[in-house]
Short mmCIF file of C-alpha atoms in Angstrom, two decimals:
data_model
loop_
_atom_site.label_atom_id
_atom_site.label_comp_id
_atom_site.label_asym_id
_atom_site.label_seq_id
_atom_site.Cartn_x
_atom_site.Cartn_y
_atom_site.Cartn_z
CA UNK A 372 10.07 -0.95 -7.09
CA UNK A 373 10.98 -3.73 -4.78
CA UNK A 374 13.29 -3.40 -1.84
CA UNK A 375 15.40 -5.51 0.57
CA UNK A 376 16.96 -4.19 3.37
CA UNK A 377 20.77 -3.58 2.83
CA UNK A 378 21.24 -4.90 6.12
CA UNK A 379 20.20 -8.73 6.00
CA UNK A 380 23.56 -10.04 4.60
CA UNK A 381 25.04 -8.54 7.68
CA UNK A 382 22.63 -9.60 10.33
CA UNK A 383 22.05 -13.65 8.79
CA UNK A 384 26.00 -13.69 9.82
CA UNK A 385 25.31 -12.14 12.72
CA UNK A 386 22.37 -14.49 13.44
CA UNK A 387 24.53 -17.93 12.49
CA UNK A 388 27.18 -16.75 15.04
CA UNK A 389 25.03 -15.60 17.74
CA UNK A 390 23.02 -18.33 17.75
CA UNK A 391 26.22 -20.50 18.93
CA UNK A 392 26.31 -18.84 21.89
CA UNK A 393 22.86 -20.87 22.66
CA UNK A 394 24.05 -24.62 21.64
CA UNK A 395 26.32 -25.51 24.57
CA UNK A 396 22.95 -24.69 26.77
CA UNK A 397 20.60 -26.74 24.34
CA UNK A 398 22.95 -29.27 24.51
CA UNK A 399 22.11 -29.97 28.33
CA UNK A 400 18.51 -29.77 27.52
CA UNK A 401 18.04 -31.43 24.23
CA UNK A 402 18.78 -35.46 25.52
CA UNK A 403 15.42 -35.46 27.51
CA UNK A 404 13.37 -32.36 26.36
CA UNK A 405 10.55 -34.41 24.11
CA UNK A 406 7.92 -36.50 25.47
CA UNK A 407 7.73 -40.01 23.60
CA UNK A 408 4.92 -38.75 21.84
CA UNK A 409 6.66 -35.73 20.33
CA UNK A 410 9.75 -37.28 18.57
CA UNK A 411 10.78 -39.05 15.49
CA UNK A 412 11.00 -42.43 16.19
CA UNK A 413 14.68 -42.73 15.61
CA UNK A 414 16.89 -39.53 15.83
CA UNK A 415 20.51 -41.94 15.75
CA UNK A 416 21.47 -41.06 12.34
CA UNK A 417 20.08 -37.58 12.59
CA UNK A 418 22.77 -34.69 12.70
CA UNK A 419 21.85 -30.84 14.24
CA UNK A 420 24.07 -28.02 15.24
CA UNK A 421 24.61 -29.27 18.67
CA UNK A 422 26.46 -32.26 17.30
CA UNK A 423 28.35 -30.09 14.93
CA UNK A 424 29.23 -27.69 18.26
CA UNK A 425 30.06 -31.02 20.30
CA UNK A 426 32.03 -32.30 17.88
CA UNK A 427 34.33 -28.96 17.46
CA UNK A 428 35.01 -28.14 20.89
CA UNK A 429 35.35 -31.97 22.17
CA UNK A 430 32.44 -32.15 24.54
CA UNK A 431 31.45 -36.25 26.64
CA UNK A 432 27.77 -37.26 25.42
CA UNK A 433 25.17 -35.91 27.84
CA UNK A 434 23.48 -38.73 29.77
CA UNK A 435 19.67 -39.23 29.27
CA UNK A 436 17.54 -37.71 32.54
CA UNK A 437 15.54 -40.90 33.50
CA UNK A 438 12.90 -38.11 35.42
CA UNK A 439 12.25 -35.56 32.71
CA UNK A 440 8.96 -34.65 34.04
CA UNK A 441 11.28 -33.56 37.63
CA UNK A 442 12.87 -30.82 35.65
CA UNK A 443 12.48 -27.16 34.21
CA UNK A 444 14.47 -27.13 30.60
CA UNK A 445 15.38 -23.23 29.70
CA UNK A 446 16.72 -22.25 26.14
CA UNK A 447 18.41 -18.94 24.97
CA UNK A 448 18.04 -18.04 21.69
CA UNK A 449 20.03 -14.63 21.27
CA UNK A 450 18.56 -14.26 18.06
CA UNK A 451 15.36 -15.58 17.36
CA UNK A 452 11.80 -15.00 15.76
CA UNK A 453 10.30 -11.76 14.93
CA UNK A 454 6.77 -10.70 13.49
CA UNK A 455 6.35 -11.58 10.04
CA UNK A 456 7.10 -8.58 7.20
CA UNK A 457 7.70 -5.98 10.13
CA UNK A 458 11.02 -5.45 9.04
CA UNK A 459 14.62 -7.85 10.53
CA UNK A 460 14.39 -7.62 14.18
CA UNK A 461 17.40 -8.20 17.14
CA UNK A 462 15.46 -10.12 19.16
CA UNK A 463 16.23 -12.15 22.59
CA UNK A 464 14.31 -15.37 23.07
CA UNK A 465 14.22 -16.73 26.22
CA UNK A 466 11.81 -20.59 26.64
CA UNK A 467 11.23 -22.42 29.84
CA UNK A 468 9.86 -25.93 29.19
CA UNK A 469 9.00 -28.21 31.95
CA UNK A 470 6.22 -31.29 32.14
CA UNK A 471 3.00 -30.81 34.43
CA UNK A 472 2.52 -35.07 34.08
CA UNK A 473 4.07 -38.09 32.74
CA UNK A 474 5.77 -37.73 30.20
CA UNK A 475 4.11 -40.59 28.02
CA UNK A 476 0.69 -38.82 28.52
CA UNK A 477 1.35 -34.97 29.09
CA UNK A 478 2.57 -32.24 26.76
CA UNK A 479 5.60 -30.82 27.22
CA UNK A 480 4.53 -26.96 28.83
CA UNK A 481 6.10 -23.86 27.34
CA UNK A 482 6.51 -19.91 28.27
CA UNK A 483 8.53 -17.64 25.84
CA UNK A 484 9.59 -14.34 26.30
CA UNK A 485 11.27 -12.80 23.42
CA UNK A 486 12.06 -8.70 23.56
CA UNK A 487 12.58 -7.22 20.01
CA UNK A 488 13.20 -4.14 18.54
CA UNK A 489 13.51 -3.09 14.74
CA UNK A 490 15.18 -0.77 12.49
CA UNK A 491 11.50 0.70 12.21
CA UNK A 492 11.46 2.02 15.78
CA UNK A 493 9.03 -1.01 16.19
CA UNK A 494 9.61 -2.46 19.97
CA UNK A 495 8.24 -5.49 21.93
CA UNK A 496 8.08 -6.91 24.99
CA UNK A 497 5.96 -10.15 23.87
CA UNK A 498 5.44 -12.99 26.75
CA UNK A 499 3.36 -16.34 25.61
CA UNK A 500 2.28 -19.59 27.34
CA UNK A 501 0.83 -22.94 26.51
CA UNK A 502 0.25 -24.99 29.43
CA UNK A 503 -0.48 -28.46 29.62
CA UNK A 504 -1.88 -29.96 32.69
CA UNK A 505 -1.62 -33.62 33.59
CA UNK A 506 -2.29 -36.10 31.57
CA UNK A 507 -3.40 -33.14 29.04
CA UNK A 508 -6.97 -32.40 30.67
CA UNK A 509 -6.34 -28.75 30.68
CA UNK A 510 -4.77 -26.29 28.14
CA UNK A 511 -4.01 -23.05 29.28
CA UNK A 512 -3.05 -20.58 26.63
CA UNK A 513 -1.59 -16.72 27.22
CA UNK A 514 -0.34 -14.05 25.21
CA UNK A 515 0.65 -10.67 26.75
CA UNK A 516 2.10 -8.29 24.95
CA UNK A 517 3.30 -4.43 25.08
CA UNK A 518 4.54 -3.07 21.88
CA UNK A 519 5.50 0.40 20.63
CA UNK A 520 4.31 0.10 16.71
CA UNK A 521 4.43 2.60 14.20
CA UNK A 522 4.27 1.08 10.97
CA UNK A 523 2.34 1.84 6.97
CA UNK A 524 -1.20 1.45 6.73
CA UNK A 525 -2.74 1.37 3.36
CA UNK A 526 -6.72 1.57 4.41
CA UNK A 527 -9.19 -0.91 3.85
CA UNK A 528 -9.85 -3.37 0.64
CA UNK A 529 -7.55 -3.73 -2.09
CA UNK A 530 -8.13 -0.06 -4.04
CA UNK A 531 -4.48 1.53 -3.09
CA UNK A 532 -1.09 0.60 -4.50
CA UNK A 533 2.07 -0.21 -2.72
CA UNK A 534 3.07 3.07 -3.02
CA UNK A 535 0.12 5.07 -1.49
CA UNK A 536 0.38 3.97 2.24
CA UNK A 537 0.84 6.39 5.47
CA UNK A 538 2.59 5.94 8.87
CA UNK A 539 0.26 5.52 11.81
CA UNK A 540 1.56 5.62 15.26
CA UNK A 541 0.37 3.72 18.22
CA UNK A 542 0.96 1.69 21.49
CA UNK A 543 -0.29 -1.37 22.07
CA UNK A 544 -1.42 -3.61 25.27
CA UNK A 545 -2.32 -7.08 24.57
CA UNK A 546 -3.63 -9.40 27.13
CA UNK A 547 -5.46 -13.17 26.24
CA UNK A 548 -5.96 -15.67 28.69
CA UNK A 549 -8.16 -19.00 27.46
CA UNK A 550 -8.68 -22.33 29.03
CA UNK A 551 -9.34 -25.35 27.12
CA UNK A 552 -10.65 -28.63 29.10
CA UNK A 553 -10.18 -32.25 27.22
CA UNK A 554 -13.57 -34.11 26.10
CA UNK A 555 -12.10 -36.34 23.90
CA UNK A 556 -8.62 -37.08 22.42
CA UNK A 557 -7.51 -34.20 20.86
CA UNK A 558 -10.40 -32.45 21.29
CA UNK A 559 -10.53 -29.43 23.76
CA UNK A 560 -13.17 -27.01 24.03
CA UNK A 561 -13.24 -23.41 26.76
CA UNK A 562 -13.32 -19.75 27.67
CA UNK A 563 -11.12 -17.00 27.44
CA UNK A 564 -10.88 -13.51 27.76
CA UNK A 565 -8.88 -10.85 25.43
CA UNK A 566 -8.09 -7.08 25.43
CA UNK A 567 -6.96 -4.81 23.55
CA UNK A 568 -5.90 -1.29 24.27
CA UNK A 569 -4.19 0.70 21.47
CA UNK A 570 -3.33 4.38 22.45
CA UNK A 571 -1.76 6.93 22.04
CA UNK A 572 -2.93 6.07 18.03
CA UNK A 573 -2.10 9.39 15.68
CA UNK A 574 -0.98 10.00 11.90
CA UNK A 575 2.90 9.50 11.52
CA UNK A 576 2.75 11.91 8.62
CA UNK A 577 2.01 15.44 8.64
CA UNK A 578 -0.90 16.30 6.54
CA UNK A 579 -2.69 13.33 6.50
CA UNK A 580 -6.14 12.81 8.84
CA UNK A 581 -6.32 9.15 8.87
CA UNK A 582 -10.02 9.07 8.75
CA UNK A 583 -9.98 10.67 5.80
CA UNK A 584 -7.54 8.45 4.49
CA UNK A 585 -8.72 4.97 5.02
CA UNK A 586 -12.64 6.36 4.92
CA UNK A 587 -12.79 4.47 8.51
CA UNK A 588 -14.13 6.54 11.25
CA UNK A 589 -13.58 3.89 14.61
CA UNK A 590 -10.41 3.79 16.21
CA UNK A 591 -8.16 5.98 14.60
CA UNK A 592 -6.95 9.09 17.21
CA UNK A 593 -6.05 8.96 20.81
CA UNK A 594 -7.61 5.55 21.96
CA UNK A 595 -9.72 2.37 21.54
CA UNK A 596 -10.59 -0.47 23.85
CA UNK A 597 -11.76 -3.88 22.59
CA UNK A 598 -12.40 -6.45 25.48
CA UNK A 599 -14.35 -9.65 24.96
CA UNK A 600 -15.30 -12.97 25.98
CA UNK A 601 -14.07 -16.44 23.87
CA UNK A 602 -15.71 -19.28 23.47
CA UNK A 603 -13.28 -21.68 22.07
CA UNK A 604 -12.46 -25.02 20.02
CA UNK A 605 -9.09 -27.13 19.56
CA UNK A 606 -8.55 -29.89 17.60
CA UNK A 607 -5.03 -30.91 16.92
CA UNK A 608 -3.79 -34.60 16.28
CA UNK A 609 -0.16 -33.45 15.46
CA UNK A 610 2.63 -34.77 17.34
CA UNK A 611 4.49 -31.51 17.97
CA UNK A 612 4.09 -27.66 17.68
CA UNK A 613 7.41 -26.62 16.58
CA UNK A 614 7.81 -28.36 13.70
CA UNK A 615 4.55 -30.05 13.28
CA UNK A 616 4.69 -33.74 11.44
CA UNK A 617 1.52 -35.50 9.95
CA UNK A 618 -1.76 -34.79 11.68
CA UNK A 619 -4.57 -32.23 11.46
CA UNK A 620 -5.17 -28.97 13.75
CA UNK A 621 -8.65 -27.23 13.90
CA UNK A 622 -8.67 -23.71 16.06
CA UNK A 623 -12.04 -21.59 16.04
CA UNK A 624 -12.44 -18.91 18.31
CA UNK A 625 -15.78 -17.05 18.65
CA UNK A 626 -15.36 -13.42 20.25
CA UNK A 627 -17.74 -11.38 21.62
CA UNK A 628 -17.26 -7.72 22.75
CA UNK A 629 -20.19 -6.51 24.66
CA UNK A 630 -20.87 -2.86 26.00
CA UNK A 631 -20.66 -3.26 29.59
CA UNK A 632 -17.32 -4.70 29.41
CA UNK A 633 -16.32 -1.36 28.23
CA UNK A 634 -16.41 -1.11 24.61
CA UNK A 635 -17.52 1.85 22.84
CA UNK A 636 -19.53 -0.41 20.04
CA UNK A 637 -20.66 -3.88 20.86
CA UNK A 638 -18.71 -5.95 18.14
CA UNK A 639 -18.04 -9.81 17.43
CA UNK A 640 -16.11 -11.96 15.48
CA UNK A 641 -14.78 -15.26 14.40
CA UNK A 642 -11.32 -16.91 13.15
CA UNK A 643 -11.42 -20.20 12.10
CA UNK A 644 -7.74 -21.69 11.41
CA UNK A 645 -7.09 -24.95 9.50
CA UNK A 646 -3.85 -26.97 8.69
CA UNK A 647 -3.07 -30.36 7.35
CA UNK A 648 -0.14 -32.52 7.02
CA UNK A 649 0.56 -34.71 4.38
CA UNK A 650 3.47 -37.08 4.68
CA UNK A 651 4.76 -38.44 1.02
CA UNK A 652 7.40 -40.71 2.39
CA UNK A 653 6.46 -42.37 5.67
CA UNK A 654 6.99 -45.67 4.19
CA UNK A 655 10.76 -45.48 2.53
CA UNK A 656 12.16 -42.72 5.17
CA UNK A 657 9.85 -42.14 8.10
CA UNK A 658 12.14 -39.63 9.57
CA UNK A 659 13.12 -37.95 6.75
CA UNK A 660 11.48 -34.63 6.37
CA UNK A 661 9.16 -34.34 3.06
CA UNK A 662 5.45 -32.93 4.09
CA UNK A 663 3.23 -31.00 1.93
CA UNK A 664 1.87 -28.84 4.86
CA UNK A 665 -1.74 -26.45 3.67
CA UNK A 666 -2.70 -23.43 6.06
CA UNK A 667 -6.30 -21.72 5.69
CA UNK A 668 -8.27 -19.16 7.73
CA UNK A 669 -10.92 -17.14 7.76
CA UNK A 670 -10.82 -14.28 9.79
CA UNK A 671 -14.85 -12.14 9.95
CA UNK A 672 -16.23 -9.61 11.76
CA UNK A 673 -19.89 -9.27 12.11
CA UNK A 674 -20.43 -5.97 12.98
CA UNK A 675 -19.92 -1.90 12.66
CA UNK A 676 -17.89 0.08 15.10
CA UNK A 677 -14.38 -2.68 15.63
CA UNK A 678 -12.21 -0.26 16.42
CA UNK A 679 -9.44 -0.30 12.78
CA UNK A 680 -6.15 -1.90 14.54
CA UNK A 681 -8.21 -4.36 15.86
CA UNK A 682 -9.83 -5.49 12.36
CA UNK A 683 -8.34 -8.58 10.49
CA UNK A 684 -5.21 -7.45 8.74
CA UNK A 685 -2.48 -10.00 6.94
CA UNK A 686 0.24 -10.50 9.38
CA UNK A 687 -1.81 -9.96 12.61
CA UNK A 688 -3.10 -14.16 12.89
CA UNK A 689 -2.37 -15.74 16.53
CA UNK A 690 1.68 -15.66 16.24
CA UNK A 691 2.23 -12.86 13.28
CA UNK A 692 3.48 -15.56 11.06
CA UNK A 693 1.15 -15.23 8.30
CA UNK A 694 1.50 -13.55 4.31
CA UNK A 695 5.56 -13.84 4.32
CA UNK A 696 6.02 -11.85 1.25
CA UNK A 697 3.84 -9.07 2.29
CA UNK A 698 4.32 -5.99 4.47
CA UNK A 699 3.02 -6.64 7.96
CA UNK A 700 -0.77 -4.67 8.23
CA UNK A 701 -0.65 -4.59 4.35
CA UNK A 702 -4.35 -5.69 3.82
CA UNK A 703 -7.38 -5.14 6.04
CA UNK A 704 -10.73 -5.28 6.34
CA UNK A 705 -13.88 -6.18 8.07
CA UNK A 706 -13.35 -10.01 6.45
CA UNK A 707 -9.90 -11.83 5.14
CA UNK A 708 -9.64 -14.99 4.03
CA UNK A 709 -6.27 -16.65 3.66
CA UNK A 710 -4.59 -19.86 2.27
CA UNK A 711 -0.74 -20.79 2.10
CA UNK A 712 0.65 -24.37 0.82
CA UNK A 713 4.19 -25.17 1.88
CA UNK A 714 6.62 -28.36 0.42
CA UNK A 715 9.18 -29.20 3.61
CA UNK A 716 12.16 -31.33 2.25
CA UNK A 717 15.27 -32.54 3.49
CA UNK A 718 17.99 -31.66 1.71
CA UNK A 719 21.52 -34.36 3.54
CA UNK A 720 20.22 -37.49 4.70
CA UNK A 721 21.01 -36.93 8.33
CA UNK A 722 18.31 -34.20 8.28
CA UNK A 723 21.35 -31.39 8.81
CA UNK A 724 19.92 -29.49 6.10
CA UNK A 725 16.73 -28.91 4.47
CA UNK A 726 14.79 -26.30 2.39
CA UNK A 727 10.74 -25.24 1.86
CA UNK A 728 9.34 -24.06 -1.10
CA UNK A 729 5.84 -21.68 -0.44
CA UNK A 730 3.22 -19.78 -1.64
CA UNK A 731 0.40 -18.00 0.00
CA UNK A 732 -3.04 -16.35 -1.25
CA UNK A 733 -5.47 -13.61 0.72
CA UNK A 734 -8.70 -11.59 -0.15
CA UNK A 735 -9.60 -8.51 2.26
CA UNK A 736 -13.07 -7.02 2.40
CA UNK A 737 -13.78 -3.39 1.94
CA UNK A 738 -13.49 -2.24 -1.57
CA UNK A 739 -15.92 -4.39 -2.63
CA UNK A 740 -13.88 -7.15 -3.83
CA UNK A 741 -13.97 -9.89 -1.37
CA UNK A 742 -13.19 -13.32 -3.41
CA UNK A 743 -12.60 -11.34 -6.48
CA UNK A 744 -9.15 -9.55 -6.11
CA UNK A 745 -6.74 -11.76 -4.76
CA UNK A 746 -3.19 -11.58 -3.61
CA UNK A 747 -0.45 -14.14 -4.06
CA UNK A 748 3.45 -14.24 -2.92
CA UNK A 749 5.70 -17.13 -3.33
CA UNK A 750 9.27 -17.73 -1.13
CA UNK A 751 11.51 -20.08 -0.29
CA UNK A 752 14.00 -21.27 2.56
CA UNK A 753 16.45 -23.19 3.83
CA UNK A 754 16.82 -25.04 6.91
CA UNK A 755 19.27 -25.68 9.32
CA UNK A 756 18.72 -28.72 11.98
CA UNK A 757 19.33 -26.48 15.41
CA UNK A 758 17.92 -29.76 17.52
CA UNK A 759 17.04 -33.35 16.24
CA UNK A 760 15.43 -33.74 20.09
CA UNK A 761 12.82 -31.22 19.67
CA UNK A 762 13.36 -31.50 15.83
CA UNK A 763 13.73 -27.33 15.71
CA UNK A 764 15.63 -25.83 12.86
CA UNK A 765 16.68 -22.23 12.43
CA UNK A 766 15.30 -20.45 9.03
CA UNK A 767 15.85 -18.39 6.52
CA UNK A 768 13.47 -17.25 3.80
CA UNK A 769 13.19 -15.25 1.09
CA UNK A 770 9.50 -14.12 0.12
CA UNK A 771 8.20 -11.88 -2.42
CA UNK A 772 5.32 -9.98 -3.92
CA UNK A 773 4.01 -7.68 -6.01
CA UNK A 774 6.10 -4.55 -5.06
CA UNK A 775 7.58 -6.19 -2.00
CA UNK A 776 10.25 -8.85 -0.67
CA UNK A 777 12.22 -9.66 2.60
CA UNK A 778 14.20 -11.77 3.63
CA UNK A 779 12.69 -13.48 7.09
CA UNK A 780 14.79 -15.68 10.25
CA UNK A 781 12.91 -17.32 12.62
CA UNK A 782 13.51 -20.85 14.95
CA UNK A 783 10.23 -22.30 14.39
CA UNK A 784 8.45 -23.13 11.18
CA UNK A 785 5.31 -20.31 10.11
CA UNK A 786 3.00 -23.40 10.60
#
């Protein structure tokens, strides 16, 4: 039996009218917050929220900042992104933005703290970074995170239904640090470091030894440690992040997890992540949204003794955006490989409104049917124009599959 949460009627109209509180303080922002490199060409006939909120309450035009790079741009989202398929989550996003360079030749630098908590007693205190030195030489990437995270856990492979799951109970310290030094145009290669410490880790229902029930025996009471070295690889020719346009973005990240760094069993692994744009009107309306967008990874672990929260799982990529449709953690295994395809169309000719249409595929190792049994959910969205500057829309999708659907909101597109 499928199930949606009676509660997401009430909280998309409590979304829509909390995130008004935010546009009067976007508004200041959004006149200089792109560099020239990271906007449509022409926004003048484009149409967001913030000209809808100017145009209600009467507000003068907001002159252009002829030093952009000589300021620090905050937004407040009171309602913004949560983890994909953990359940609706209140969530307060907070976004500094400010330019280490010139603004022709630098990226625009971001940190983002967002606290969340969800009707599953799942909580979050999640704090990211992307930092772009001048002229782009360096990229300096972070993600800290401390979350309290009981959720279902279904074992490893494919073999158990939707129905035959158990609760697992953990805590969860998250720290990655990498920096990624330019050698060519969009190419950026560097070290990193990541941890992570799950504890407290014990069965959320009576009953039930969890070793016994995923047939697992590494990481699954009291504690487990995984700390590693990166070695990593970034290719990305797209003109933004938040909602990419044309261009191609390559991310492999080699880990390696060796004894004396702590670990209980030396372990390594690798996640290669691939996505491509495809424009199908640049010619006739170059800033009209209609992209066919494709999203791969594969996500492989090379060894015996990873510590289970810490082994590929749907839902647990970079930024917990992937397998909408799917319960968070619902797949796992020592390999996954995934793929999603995603049509991005505006809907009004000023760009006000738009709407996807998705669908996304995964295979998990561990029952022994790696590239054989595969898993497909299908969604769709529409899309609201929150700022034509940095061309960010607020979401709302609807994504199903087999015994499953939700209903997500997030500002930012999955990928």
């Amino acid at each position: 039996m499928t199930t949606v949460n009676p509660n997401c009627l009430f909280r998309s109209l409590f979304i829509i009218l909390m995130s008004a509180l935010s546009l009067k303080l976007s508004a200041q922002n959004a006149s200089d917050m792109s560099p020239e490199n990271n906007t449509l060409k022409d926004t003048l006939h484009q149409k967001d929220l913030l000209d809808v909120y100017k145009g209600w309450f009467k507000l003068p035009p907001i002159p252009n900042n002829p030093h952009p790079e000589d300021k620090v741009y905050f937004t407040l989202n009171p309602l913004a992104s949560a983890p994909t398929s953990s359940g609706n989550a209140l969530v307060t996003s907070t976004t500094a933005n400010v330019y280490l360079g010139p603004k022709s030749t630098t990226y625009l630098s971001s940190a983002n703290f967002a606290p969340y908590f969800n009707f599953n007693k799942q909580f979050g205190l999640p704090l990211r970074s992307t930092i772009w030195l001048k002229d782009n030489a360096w990229n300096i990437q972070g993600d800290i995170r401390f979350l309290v995270y009981p959720q279902y856990t279904w074992g490893l492979g494919s073999t158990n239904t939707t129905s035959e799951k158990t609760w697992i109970n953990y805590k969860y310290i998250r720290f990655y640090q990498a920096a990624l030094k330019k050698i060519k145009p969009h190419l950026f290669v560097g070290l990193g470091y990541d941890l992570d410490y799950h504890f407290n880790i014990m069965n959320g229902d009576s009953g039930v030894n969890l070793k016994t029930f995923t047939g697992y025996p590494y990481g699954l009471s009291g504690n487990s440690l995984s700390s590693g070295l990166t070695f990593n690889l970034l290719y990305d020719t797209r003109n933004r992040n938040i909602y990419p346009f044309p261009g191609t973005f390559l991310n492999i990240v080699f880990r390696v997890n060796p004894g004396f760094l702590g670990n209980t069993n030396a372990w390594e692994s690798i996640f290669a992540d691939v996505r491509k744009y495809f424009p199908l009107n640049i010619k006739e309306k170059p800033n009209q949204q209609n992209t066919l967008t494709f999203w791969s990874f594969l996500w492989w672990n090379f060894n015996n003794g990873t510590p289970y929260l810490d082994l590929p799982s749907t839902g647990w990529d970079e930024f917990n955006r992937s397998a909408r449709g799917f319960y968070q953690n619902r797949y796992r295994g020592n390999a996954l490989y995934y793929f999603e395809a995603e049509y991005r169309r505006d809907i009004t000719e000023n760009g006000l409104f738009g709407f996807v249409v998705f669908s996304n595929i995964n295979t998990v190792s561990g029952s022994g049917t790696m590239f054989k049994s595969w898993h497909p959910a299908v969604g769709t969205g529409l899309r609201i124009k929150f700022s034509k500057a940095s061309n960010t829309n607020f979401d709302i999708d609807y994504a199903f599959s087999k015994g499953y659907q939700t209903v997500l909101f997030n500002f930012s597109e999955a990928f």
